[in-house]
Coordinates of C-alpha atoms in Angstrom, one line a residue:
Chain A
M51 CA 0.0 0.0 0.0
T52 CA 1.1 3.5 -0.7
A53 CA 2.4 5.4 2.3
L54 CA -0.4 7.7 3.4
N55 CA 1.6 10.9 2.8
A56 CA 2.2 9.8 -0.8
L57 CA -1.5 9.6 -1.6
T58 CA -3.1 11.9 -4.2
I59 CA -6.1 14.0 -3.1
A60 CA -8.4 11.7 -5.1
E61 CA -7.0 8.5 -3.4
A62 CA -7.3 10.2 0.0
R63 CA -10.9 11.3 -0.6
D64 CA -12.0 7.9 -1.8
G65 CA -10.1 6.0 1.0
L66 CA -11.4 8.4 3.7
R67 CA -15.0 7.9 2.6
R68 CA -14.5 4.2 2.5
G69 CA -13.0 4.2 6.0
D70 CA -9.7 2.7 4.8
F71 CA -7.8 5.2 6.9
S72 CA -8.5 8.3 8.9
A73 CA -7.6 11.9 8.3
R74 CA -5.6 11.7 11.5
E75 CA -3.5 8.9 10.1
I76 CA -2.8 10.7 6.9
T77 CA -1.9 13.8 8.8
D78 CA 0.4 11.9 11.2
A79 CA 2.2 10.5 8.1
C80 CA 2.7 14.0 6.7
I81 CA 3.9 15.4 9.9
T82 CA 6.5 12.6 10.2
A83 CA 7.6 13.2 6.6
I84 CA 7.8 16.9 7.2
D85 CA 10.0 16.5 10.3
A86 CA 12.3 14.2 8.4
A87 CA 12.7 16.7 5.5
D88 CA 14.1 19.8 7.2
A89 CA 17.1 19.5 4.8
L90 CA 14.7 20.7 2.1
N91 CA 13.8 23.9 4.0
A92 CA 10.3 23.7 2.4
F93 CA 8.2 24.2 5.5
V94 CA 9.1 27.5 7.2
T95 CA 6.3 27.3 9.8
K96 CA 4.9 24.0 11.0
T97 CA 1.5 23.7 12.6
P98 CA 1.3 20.1 13.7
E99 CA -1.1 20.7 16.6
K100 CA -3.5 22.7 14.5
A101 CA -3.2 20.0 11.8
L102 CA -4.2 17.2 14.2
A103 CA -7.1 19.2 15.6
M104 CA -8.3 19.9 12.0
A105 CA -7.8 16.2 11.1
D106 CA -10.0 15.1 14.1
A107 CA -12.7 17.6 13.0
A108 CA -12.5 16.2 9.5
D109 CA -12.8 12.6 10.8
A110 CA -15.9 13.6 12.7
R111 CA -17.4 15.1 9.5
L112 CA -16.5 12.1 7.5
K113 CA -18.2 9.9 10.1
A114 CA -21.3 12.1 9.9
G115 CA -21.3 11.7 6.1
D116 CA -20.8 15.4 5.5
A117 CA -17.5 15.4 3.7
P118 CA -16.6 17.6 0.7
A119 CA -13.7 16.3 -1.5
M120 CA -11.0 18.1 0.4
C121 CA -12.2 17.0 3.8
G122 CA -9.3 15.4 5.7
V123 CA -6.8 16.2 3.0
P124 CA -3.5 17.6 4.5
V125 CA -2.1 20.5 2.5
G126 CA 0.7 23.0 2.7
I127 CA 0.1 26.8 2.3
K128 CA 2.5 29.1 0.5
D129 CA 3.8 31.8 3.0
L130 CA 2.1 34.4 0.8
F131 CA -1.4 33.5 2.1
C132 CA -2.7 35.1 5.2
T133 CA -3.7 32.5 7.7
E134 CA -5.4 33.6 10.9
G135 CA -3.1 33.5 13.9
V136 CA -0.3 31.7 11.9
R137 CA 2.7 33.5 10.7
A138 CA 2.6 34.9 7.2
Q139 CA 5.7 36.7 6.1
A140 CA 5.8 36.3 2.4
A141 CA 9.3 35.1 3.1
S142 CA 10.4 38.6 3.9
D143 CA 12.1 40.1 6.9
I144 CA 9.9 43.2 6.6
L145 CA 6.9 41.0 7.8
R146 CA 8.9 39.3 10.5
G147 CA 6.6 37.8 13.0
F148 CA 3.4 39.0 11.2
K149 CA 0.4 37.0 12.4
P150 CA -2.6 37.9 10.3
P151 CA -5.8 38.5 12.2
Y152 CA -7.8 37.2 9.2
E153 CA -7.8 34.3 6.8
S154 CA -7.4 34.6 3.0
T155 CA -10.4 33.5 1.0
V156 CA -8.6 30.7 -0.8
T157 CA -7.5 29.1 2.5
R158 CA -10.8 29.9 4.2
R159 CA -12.5 27.8 1.4
L160 CA -10.1 25.0 2.0
W161 CA -10.7 24.9 5.7
D162 CA -14.5 25.2 5.2
D163 CA -14.3 22.1 3.1
G164 CA -12.4 20.3 5.9
A165 CA -8.8 20.4 4.5
V166 CA -6.0 20.2 7.1
M167 CA -3.3 22.8 7.3
L168 CA 0.2 21.4 7.9
G169 CA 2.0 24.7 7.9
K170 CA 3.5 27.4 5.7
L171 CA 5.8 26.9 2.7
N172 CA 8.9 28.7 1.7
M173 CA 9.0 30.9 -1.4
D174 CA 10.9 33.7 -3.0
E175 CA 10.5 37.0 -1.1
F176 CA 7.2 38.6 -2.0
A177 CA 7.0 36.0 -4.8
M178 CA 9.8 37.8 -6.6
G179 CA 12.1 35.2 -8.0
S180 CA 12.4 32.0 -10.0
S181 CA 14.6 29.9 -7.8
N182 CA 13.5 30.4 -4.2
E183 CA 16.9 31.9 -3.5
T184 CA 15.5 35.4 -2.6
S185 CA 13.7 34.0 0.5
A186 CA 14.5 35.5 3.9
Y187 CA 14.3 31.9 5.1
G188 CA 17.1 30.8 2.7
P189 CA 16.6 28.7 -0.4
V190 CA 14.6 25.5 -0.7
A191 CA 16.6 22.4 -1.9
S192 CA 14.8 20.5 -4.5
P193 CA 14.0 16.9 -3.7
W194 CA 15.5 16.2 -7.1
R195 CA 19.2 15.8 -7.9
R196 CA 21.0 15.3 -11.2
R197 CA 22.2 11.7 -11.6
G198 CA 25.6 11.2 -10.1
D199 CA 25.8 14.8 -8.8
N200 CA 25.0 15.8 -5.2
R201 CA 24.8 19.6 -5.8
P202 CA 21.6 21.0 -4.5
L203 CA 19.2 22.1 -7.2
T204 CA 16.5 24.8 -7.2
P205 CA 12.9 23.6 -7.0
G206 CA 12.1 26.7 -9.0
G207 CA 10.2 29.7 -7.7
S208 CA 8.5 31.6 -6.5
S209 CA 6.4 28.7 -5.1
G210 CA 9.5 26.6 -4.5
G211 CA 8.5 25.3 -1.1
S212 CA 5.1 24.3 -2.4
A213 CA 6.7 22.4 -5.3
A214 CA 9.3 20.7 -3.2
A215 CA 6.8 19.7 -0.5
V216 CA 4.3 18.1 -3.0
S217 CA 7.0 16.4 -5.0
A218 CA 8.6 15.0 -1.8
D219 CA 5.3 13.8 -0.5
L220 CA 5.4 16.0 2.6
C221 CA 1.8 16.9 1.9
L222 CA -0.9 15.8 -0.6
A223 CA -1.1 19.2 -2.3
A224 CA -0.2 22.8 -1.8
T225 CA -1.4 26.3 -2.7
G226 CA 0.8 28.4 -5.0
T227 CA 0.5 31.8 -6.6
D228 CA 1.5 32.7 -10.1
T229 CA 2.4 36.2 -11.2
G230 CA 4.8 35.4 -14.1
G231 CA 5.1 31.6 -13.8
S232 CA 5.5 31.0 -10.1
I233 CA 3.2 28.0 -10.0
R234 CA 4.1 26.5 -13.4
Q235 CA 7.9 26.8 -13.4
P236 CA 8.4 25.1 -10.0
A237 CA 5.8 22.5 -10.9
A238 CA 7.8 21.7 -14.1
F239 CA 11.1 21.6 -12.2
T240 CA 9.8 19.1 -9.6
G241 CA 7.6 16.8 -11.7
I242 CA 4.2 17.9 -10.4
V243 CA 1.1 19.6 -11.8
G244 CA 0.7 23.3 -11.4
L245 CA -2.4 25.3 -12.5
K246 CA -2.6 29.0 -12.9
P247 CA -6.3 29.7 -13.2
T248 CA -7.9 32.5 -15.3
Y249 CA -7.3 35.9 -13.7
G250 CA -10.4 36.4 -11.5
R251 CA -11.2 32.7 -11.0
C252 CA -9.8 32.7 -7.5
S253 CA -10.1 35.5 -5.0
R254 CA -6.9 37.4 -4.2
W255 CA -8.2 38.5 -0.9
G256 CA -5.8 37.8 1.9
V257 CA -3.0 36.9 -0.5
V258 CA 0.0 39.3 0.0
A259 CA -0.1 41.4 -3.1
F260 CA 2.8 41.5 -5.6
A261 CA 1.4 42.7 -8.9
S262 CA -2.4 42.9 -8.6
S263 CA -3.2 42.6 -12.3
L264 CA -1.1 39.5 -12.7
D265 CA -1.4 37.6 -9.4
Q266 CA -3.5 34.5 -9.3
A267 CA -3.6 31.7 -6.8
G268 CA -3.9 28.1 -7.8
P269 CA -3.3 24.4 -7.0
M270 CA 0.0 22.5 -7.0
T271 CA -0.7 18.8 -7.0
K272 CA 0.5 15.3 -7.8
T273 CA -2.0 14.7 -10.6
V274 CA -4.3 16.6 -13.0
R275 CA -7.3 15.2 -11.3
D276 CA -6.1 16.6 -8.0
A277 CA -5.7 20.0 -9.6
A278 CA -9.3 19.8 -10.7
I279 CA -10.5 18.8 -7.3
M280 CA -8.5 21.5 -5.5
L281 CA -9.5 24.2 -8.0
Q282 CA -13.1 23.4 -7.4
A283 CA -12.6 24.1 -3.7
I284 CA -10.8 27.4 -4.0
A285 CA -12.5 29.0 -7.1
G286 CA -15.4 31.3 -7.2
E287 CA -16.6 34.9 -6.8
D288 CA -15.8 36.6 -3.5
A289 CA -17.3 39.9 -2.3
K290 CA -13.9 40.8 -0.8
D291 CA -12.1 40.8 -4.2
S292 CA -13.8 43.0 -6.8
T293 CA -11.7 41.4 -9.5
S294 CA -12.9 37.9 -8.7
A295 CA -15.4 37.0 -11.4
P296 CA -19.1 36.5 -11.0
I297 CA -18.8 33.4 -13.3
P298 CA -20.2 30.0 -12.4
V299 CA -17.6 27.4 -11.4
P300 CA -18.2 24.2 -13.4
D301 CA -17.5 20.7 -12.2
F302 CA -13.9 20.5 -13.2
E303 CA -13.4 16.8 -12.3
A304 CA -16.4 15.8 -14.3
A305 CA -14.6 17.2 -17.4
L306 CA -11.8 14.7 -17.1
T307 CA -12.7 12.2 -19.7
G308 CA -9.2 12.2 -21.3
D309 CA -11.0 12.3 -24.6
V310 CA -9.4 15.1 -26.7
R311 CA -10.5 13.9 -30.2
G312 CA -11.1 16.8 -32.4
R313 CA -9.5 19.4 -30.1
R314 CA -7.3 21.9 -32.0
I315 CA -4.0 22.4 -30.2
G316 CA -1.9 25.4 -31.4
V317 CA 1.8 25.2 -31.4
P318 CA 3.3 28.8 -31.5
K319 CA 6.4 29.1 -33.6
E320 CA 7.6 32.1 -31.5
Y321 CA 8.2 29.8 -28.6
R322 CA 11.0 28.1 -30.5
L323 CA 14.0 30.0 -29.0
D324 CA 17.5 30.3 -30.4
G325 CA 19.7 28.1 -28.3
M326 CA 16.9 26.2 -26.7
P327 CA 18.3 22.9 -25.2
A328 CA 17.7 19.9 -27.4
E329 CA 15.9 18.1 -24.5
I330 CA 13.3 20.9 -24.4
E331 CA 12.8 20.8 -28.1
A332 CA 12.4 17.0 -28.0
L333 CA 10.0 17.2 -25.1
W334 CA 7.8 19.6 -27.0
A335 CA 7.8 17.3 -30.0
K336 CA 6.9 14.4 -27.8
G337 CA 4.0 16.4 -26.4
R338 CA 2.7 17.2 -29.9
A339 CA 2.9 13.5 -30.7
M340 CA 1.1 12.5 -27.5
L341 CA -1.8 14.8 -28.1
A342 CA -2.0 13.9 -31.8
D343 CA -2.0 10.2 -30.9
A344 CA -4.9 10.9 -28.5
G345 CA -6.9 12.3 -31.5
A346 CA -6.2 16.1 -31.2
E347 CA -5.4 18.1 -34.2
I348 CA -2.0 19.9 -34.0
V349 CA -1.9 23.2 -35.8
D350 CA 1.0 25.7 -36.2
I351 CA 0.1 29.2 -35.0
S352 CA 1.8 32.5 -34.6
L353 CA 1.8 34.8 -31.5
P354 CA 3.9 37.5 -33.0
H355 CA 4.4 39.7 -29.9
T356 CA 5.7 36.8 -27.7
K357 CA 9.3 38.2 -27.5
Y358 CA 8.1 41.4 -25.9
A359 CA 6.2 39.7 -23.1
L360 CA 9.2 39.4 -20.8
P361 CA 10.4 43.0 -21.1
A362 CA 6.8 44.3 -20.7
Y363 CA 6.3 42.1 -17.7
Y364 CA 9.5 43.4 -16.1
I365 CA 8.1 46.9 -16.4
I366 CA 4.5 46.2 -15.4
A367 CA 5.1 43.8 -12.5
P368 CA 7.7 46.1 -10.7
A369 CA 5.4 49.1 -11.3
E370 CA 2.6 47.4 -9.5
A371 CA 4.9 46.0 -6.9
S372 CA 6.3 49.4 -6.0
S373 CA 2.8 50.6 -5.4
N374 CA 1.7 47.5 -3.5
L375 CA 4.8 47.4 -1.3
A376 CA 4.4 51.0 -0.3
R377 CA 2.3 49.7 2.6
Y378 CA 5.5 48.3 4.4
D379 CA 6.2 51.4 6.3
G380 CA 7.5 50.2 9.6
V381 CA 4.4 51.6 11.3
R382 CA 1.4 49.3 11.0
Y383 CA 3.0 45.9 10.9
G384 CA 6.3 44.1 10.5
L385 CA 9.8 45.4 11.0
R386 CA 10.7 48.8 12.2
A387 CA 14.4 49.8 12.1
E388 CA 16.1 51.1 15.2
L389 CA 16.1 54.9 14.9
Q390 CA 19.0 57.3 15.7
P391 CA 18.4 60.4 17.8
G392 CA 16.9 63.0 15.6
D393 CA 15.5 60.6 13.0
D394 CA 12.2 61.7 11.5
M395 CA 9.4 59.8 9.7
T396 CA 11.3 59.7 6.4
D397 CA 14.2 58.1 8.2
L398 CA 11.9 55.6 9.7
Y399 CA 10.5 54.6 6.3
E400 CA 13.8 54.5 4.6
R401 CA 15.7 52.6 7.2
S402 CA 12.9 50.1 7.9
R403 CA 12.5 49.3 4.1
A404 CA 16.3 49.1 3.6
E405 CA 16.6 46.6 6.5
G406 CA 13.4 44.7 5.7
F407 CA 13.5 44.2 2.0
G408 CA 16.0 41.9 0.3
A409 CA 18.1 42.8 -2.8
E410 CA 15.7 41.6 -5.5
V411 CA 12.7 43.2 -3.9
K412 CA 14.6 46.5 -3.6
R413 CA 15.6 46.3 -7.3
R414 CA 12.0 45.8 -8.4
V415 CA 10.5 48.4 -6.1
M416 CA 13.0 50.9 -7.4
I417 CA 12.5 49.9 -11.1
G418 CA 8.8 50.4 -10.5
A419 CA 9.3 53.8 -8.9
Y420 CA 11.5 54.7 -11.8
V421 CA 9.2 53.7 -14.6
L422 CA 6.2 55.4 -12.9
S423 CA 8.1 58.6 -12.3
A424 CA 7.5 61.8 -14.1
G425 CA 9.3 61.8 -17.5
Y426 CA 9.5 58.0 -17.8
Y427 CA 5.9 57.0 -17.4
D428 CA 5.0 57.2 -21.1
A429 CA 8.2 55.7 -22.4
Y430 CA 8.2 52.7 -20.1
Y431 CA 5.0 52.0 -18.2
L432 CA 2.4 53.2 -20.8
R433 CA 4.3 51.6 -23.6
A434 CA 4.4 48.3 -21.7
Q435 CA 0.7 48.4 -21.1
K436 CA 0.1 48.9 -24.8
V437 CA 2.4 46.0 -25.6
R438 CA 0.3 44.0 -23.1
T439 CA -2.8 44.8 -25.2
L440 CA -1.0 43.4 -28.3
I441 CA 0.0 40.2 -26.4
R442 CA -3.5 39.6 -25.3
R443 CA -4.7 40.3 -28.9
D444 CA -2.3 37.6 -30.2
F445 CA -4.0 35.0 -28.1
E446 CA -7.5 36.3 -28.9
Q447 CA -6.8 36.0 -32.6
A448 CA -5.5 32.4 -32.2
F449 CA -8.6 31.4 -30.2
D450 CA -10.9 33.2 -32.7
A451 CA -9.2 31.2 -35.5
G452 CA -10.4 28.0 -33.9
V453 CA -7.5 27.0 -31.6
D454 CA -8.8 25.4 -28.4
A455 CA -5.6 25.3 -26.5
I456 CA -1.9 26.0 -26.9
L457 CA 1.0 23.7 -26.2
T458 CA 4.5 25.0 -25.2
P459 CA 7.4 24.0 -23.0
A460 CA 6.8 25.1 -19.4
T461 CA 10.5 26.2 -18.9
P462 CA 13.5 26.8 -21.1
S463 CA 15.6 24.3 -19.2
A464 CA 15.4 21.7 -16.5
A465 CA 16.1 22.7 -12.9
F466 CA 19.5 24.4 -12.3
A467 CA 21.8 24.3 -9.3
L468 CA 21.4 26.8 -6.5
G469 CA 23.7 29.7 -7.2
E470 CA 24.1 28.8 -10.8
V471 CA 21.9 31.5 -12.4
G472 CA 21.8 35.2 -11.8
G473 CA 24.7 36.5 -9.8
D474 CA 25.2 40.1 -10.7
D475 CA 22.9 39.9 -13.7
P476 CA 19.2 39.9 -12.6
V477 CA 18.0 39.6 -16.2
A478 CA 19.5 36.1 -16.5
M479 CA 17.1 34.8 -13.8
Y480 CA 14.2 36.6 -15.5
L481 CA 14.6 34.5 -18.6
N482 CA 13.2 31.5 -16.8
D483 CA 9.8 33.0 -17.2
V484 CA 10.0 33.3 -20.9
F485 CA 7.3 30.7 -21.7
T486 CA 5.0 31.4 -18.7
V487 CA 4.8 35.2 -18.5
T488 CA 2.7 35.8 -21.6
V489 CA -0.2 34.0 -19.9
N490 CA -0.3 36.3 -16.9
L491 CA -0.2 39.4 -19.1
A492 CA -3.2 38.0 -21.0
G493 CA -5.0 36.8 -17.9
L494 CA -5.4 33.3 -19.3
P495 CA -5.4 29.9 -17.5
A496 CA -2.4 27.6 -18.0
I497 CA -1.2 24.3 -16.6
S498 CA 2.2 22.7 -16.3
V499 CA 2.2 18.9 -16.6
P500 CA 5.2 16.6 -16.1
A501 CA 5.8 15.0 -19.5
G502 CA 9.3 13.5 -19.5
M503 CA 12.8 13.4 -18.0
N504 CA 16.1 14.7 -19.2
E505 CA 19.4 12.8 -19.5
A506 CA 20.4 13.8 -15.9
G507 CA 17.2 12.3 -14.6
L508 CA 15.4 15.5 -13.9
P509 CA 11.7 16.0 -14.7
L510 CA 10.5 18.3 -17.5
G511 CA 7.1 19.9 -17.9
L512 CA 4.9 21.0 -20.8
Q513 CA 2.5 23.9 -20.6
L514 CA -1.0 24.0 -22.0
I515 CA -2.6 27.4 -22.3
G516 CA -6.4 27.6 -22.3
Q517 CA -9.1 30.1 -23.2
P518 CA -10.4 32.4 -20.5
W519 CA -12.6 30.5 -18.0
G520 CA -11.8 27.3 -20.0
E521 CA -10.1 25.5 -17.1
A522 CA -12.4 22.5 -17.5
A523 CA -11.4 21.8 -21.1
L524 CA -7.8 22.7 -20.3
L525 CA -7.6 20.2 -17.4
N526 CA -9.0 17.6 -19.8
D527 CA -6.3 18.3 -22.3
A528 CA -3.8 18.1 -19.5
C529 CA -5.3 14.8 -18.5
A530 CA -4.6 13.4 -22.0
L531 CA -1.0 14.5 -21.7
E532 CA -0.7 12.9 -18.3
N533 CA -2.2 9.7 -19.5
A534 CA 0.3 9.5 -22.3
A535 CA 3.3 10.5 -20.1
G536 CA 2.5 7.8 -17.5
A537 CA 3.0 7.8 -13.7
R538 CA 4.3 10.9 -12.1
P539 CA 8.0 11.1 -11.6
R540 CA 9.2 10.6 -8.0
P541 CA 12.5 11.8 -6.6
G542 CA 14.7 9.3 -4.8
A543 CA 14.8 10.4 -1.1
W544 CA 18.3 11.7 -0.1
W545 CA 17.2 14.0 2.7
Chain B
M80 CA 19.1 54.0 -20.9
A81 CA 21.9 53.9 -18.4
V82 CA 21.0 54.9 -14.9
D83 CA 23.6 57.0 -13.0
K84 CA 24.3 57.3 -9.3
A85 CA 22.3 60.5 -9.0
T86 CA 19.3 58.8 -10.5
V87 CA 19.6 55.9 -8.1
R88 CA 19.7 58.3 -5.2
R89 CA 16.5 60.0 -6.5
V90 CA 14.6 56.8 -7.1
A91 CA 15.7 55.3 -3.8
H92 CA 14.2 58.3 -2.1
L93 CA 11.0 58.0 -4.2
A94 CA 10.8 54.4 -3.1
R95 CA 11.7 55.3 0.5
I96 CA 14.6 52.8 0.6
R97 CA 17.9 53.9 2.1
V98 CA 20.8 53.0 -0.2
D99 CA 24.2 53.6 1.2
E100 CA 26.6 55.7 -0.9
D101 CA 28.9 52.7 -1.7
H102 CA 25.9 50.7 -3.0
L103 CA 24.7 53.4 -5.5
A104 CA 27.1 52.4 -8.2
P105 CA 26.4 48.6 -8.2
M106 CA 22.7 49.4 -7.9
A107 CA 22.9 51.7 -10.9
Q108 CA 24.5 48.9 -12.9
E109 CA 21.8 46.4 -12.0
L110 CA 18.9 48.8 -12.8
S111 CA 20.6 49.8 -16.1
R112 CA 20.7 46.1 -17.1
I113 CA 17.0 45.7 -16.4
L114 CA 16.1 48.9 -18.3
A115 CA 18.3 47.9 -21.2
F116 CA 16.4 44.7 -21.4
A117 CA 13.2 46.6 -21.5
E118 CA 14.5 48.8 -24.3
Q119 CA 13.3 46.2 -26.8
L120 CA 9.8 47.5 -26.3
A121 CA 10.7 50.6 -28.3
E122 CA 10.7 48.3 -31.4
V123 CA 7.0 47.6 -31.2
N124 CA 4.6 49.7 -33.2
V125 CA 2.0 50.8 -30.6
D126 CA 0.3 53.5 -32.7
G127 CA -3.4 53.5 -32.0
V128 CA -3.1 50.8 -29.4
E129 CA -5.0 51.3 -26.1
P130 CA -3.0 50.5 -23.0
M131 CA -4.5 47.4 -21.2
T132 CA -6.1 48.6 -18.0
S133 CA -8.4 45.7 -17.2
V134 CA -7.4 42.1 -17.3
T135 CA -10.9 40.8 -17.8
P136 CA -13.5 42.9 -19.6
M137 CA -15.5 43.4 -16.6
A138 CA -16.9 46.5 -14.8
L139 CA -16.2 46.8 -11.2
R140 CA -19.3 45.9 -9.1
M141 CA -21.1 48.4 -6.9
R142 CA -22.1 47.4 -3.4
E143 CA -24.4 48.9 -0.8
D144 CA -22.7 51.8 1.0
V145 CA -22.9 50.3 4.4
V146 CA -20.4 49.3 7.1
T147 CA -19.4 45.7 6.5
E148 CA -16.6 45.4 9.0
G149 CA -15.3 47.5 11.8
D150 CA -14.8 47.9 15.5
A151 CA -11.6 45.9 15.2
R152 CA -9.1 48.3 16.7
D153 CA -7.2 45.8 18.6
A154 CA -6.9 43.4 15.7
V155 CA -5.6 46.3 13.5
L156 CA -3.0 47.3 16.1
A157 CA -2.0 43.8 17.0
N158 CA 1.0 43.6 14.6
A159 CA 2.2 47.1 15.0
P160 CA 5.8 47.5 16.1
L161 CA 4.8 50.3 18.5
T162 CA 1.5 51.5 19.8
R163 CA 0.4 53.9 22.5
G164 CA -3.1 54.4 23.9
G165 CA -4.8 52.6 21.0
F166 CA -2.9 54.4 18.3
F167 CA 0.1 53.6 16.1
A168 CA 3.1 55.4 17.5
V169 CA 5.7 57.1 15.3
P170 CA 8.5 59.7 15.8
K171 CA 7.4 63.3 16.3
V172 CA 6.2 64.7 12.9
V173 CA 5.1 68.2 14.1
E174 CA 7.4 70.6 15.9

């Protein structure tokens, strides 16, 4: 029998309802796995007592026959989500010790359905990063290693703790957030499924804001079916987020027939990059073949403004971040720097923010302030917003021409080693988001599905991009890929 | 466009982030790299293109103009680094 912490959500749901095991037993198995995995640095706050109490409550609900799908399922929560009474720091020193007096809507919905909180997961500071190396808690080590090489690898970012925890079976699933690829890239790097829903599908209320027009929460799971089940639990309109959409939430799991006959899958030529590793090119070709074998029609398409997505993103996201992060003032919550005699309010702000923000966050806040400042606004910010219109139009035209979904690689490479990318060139790290960031700019749903391994034994992911509000059909396309790719890749435990 | 030390000093102040004098030059270099990367956007013809201001074509909803939450002073102050008598406490701002 599968170890209980290695169960999928669907297996746990079915087994709990049958009485094969209890929520408490699954939770115990996860807590044990978490305590044995400190070397990964995935969990930054553990809440075992809370988890066991929630598990007992879930068992009572199961016994009473009142059990939604997530009831009794232990999950990890990205540190970006506010959780009442439990530390939420967005992996930043500026929120050191912050205990939200309220619960995010996404997590509230999970708890209302009886899910069990195991604790908070590491991430890049304020979700700004693609390797989990900007975290105030230190980097996460991926549960994966290259064959014959013990160097620690990145699990990706920003939802690196979530990806590592799910991949290593420390929890059954985790929440992530995705502003430029922060769910999909780490999912691809660790061999799990990551879904970024349509902008507005999930409430952003209580999720620490990075770039409000791009941020979206979503599930990080072991299977496509689990992504459907978890999305069902967290999606839907919320009076507390005016950008959450008043659009009905369909039954996502019911859409998973695996039948994609007649679906038209677009393959955008602009995603074929110069110097793309052969293993990524081969994976993409394999994905096309898998979907074609399943009966889908593969069509070549063009998304002509693709190459401008990354530069537009790195104007728009910092601009929004500089505005959102203005709230960290050393007055209302979080860190306040020690003041010198004679220091005034401006000193308080400047010292607190200098001490509390890490290097990448400072860079982005300053870039944002620069591109929004008088004299530069039109040249940078306004132009980027116009380019964003063109990027969205590219997708609209492809969908209008009859394409149902779009297939691309999820990342331009497999996972890299900690310390291997970036250094004194921040742009080198940004290039990780090249295939994912277009989707955030256009507000579309997209999913990363494990689809193969590279020569070093690391998982690789493919991305499927869907139409707005088309998560059900998108999940079904992903299901076909998953069926063709076979069982999910599992890392060998070294920790 | 290359950013110089004076510009970093100005932007740091706009962003209310103290940057020490010896960090201005490296910071200028990093910001210049990012802005140089963004220069590609100048190639795009954006004549007659409206800037995207709403991700989904959706009007913001109105709600009743009533108090929905309130009377939570202690919760609001609970995470403040310094409070006094039910208020946030800050250095003297008025002489």
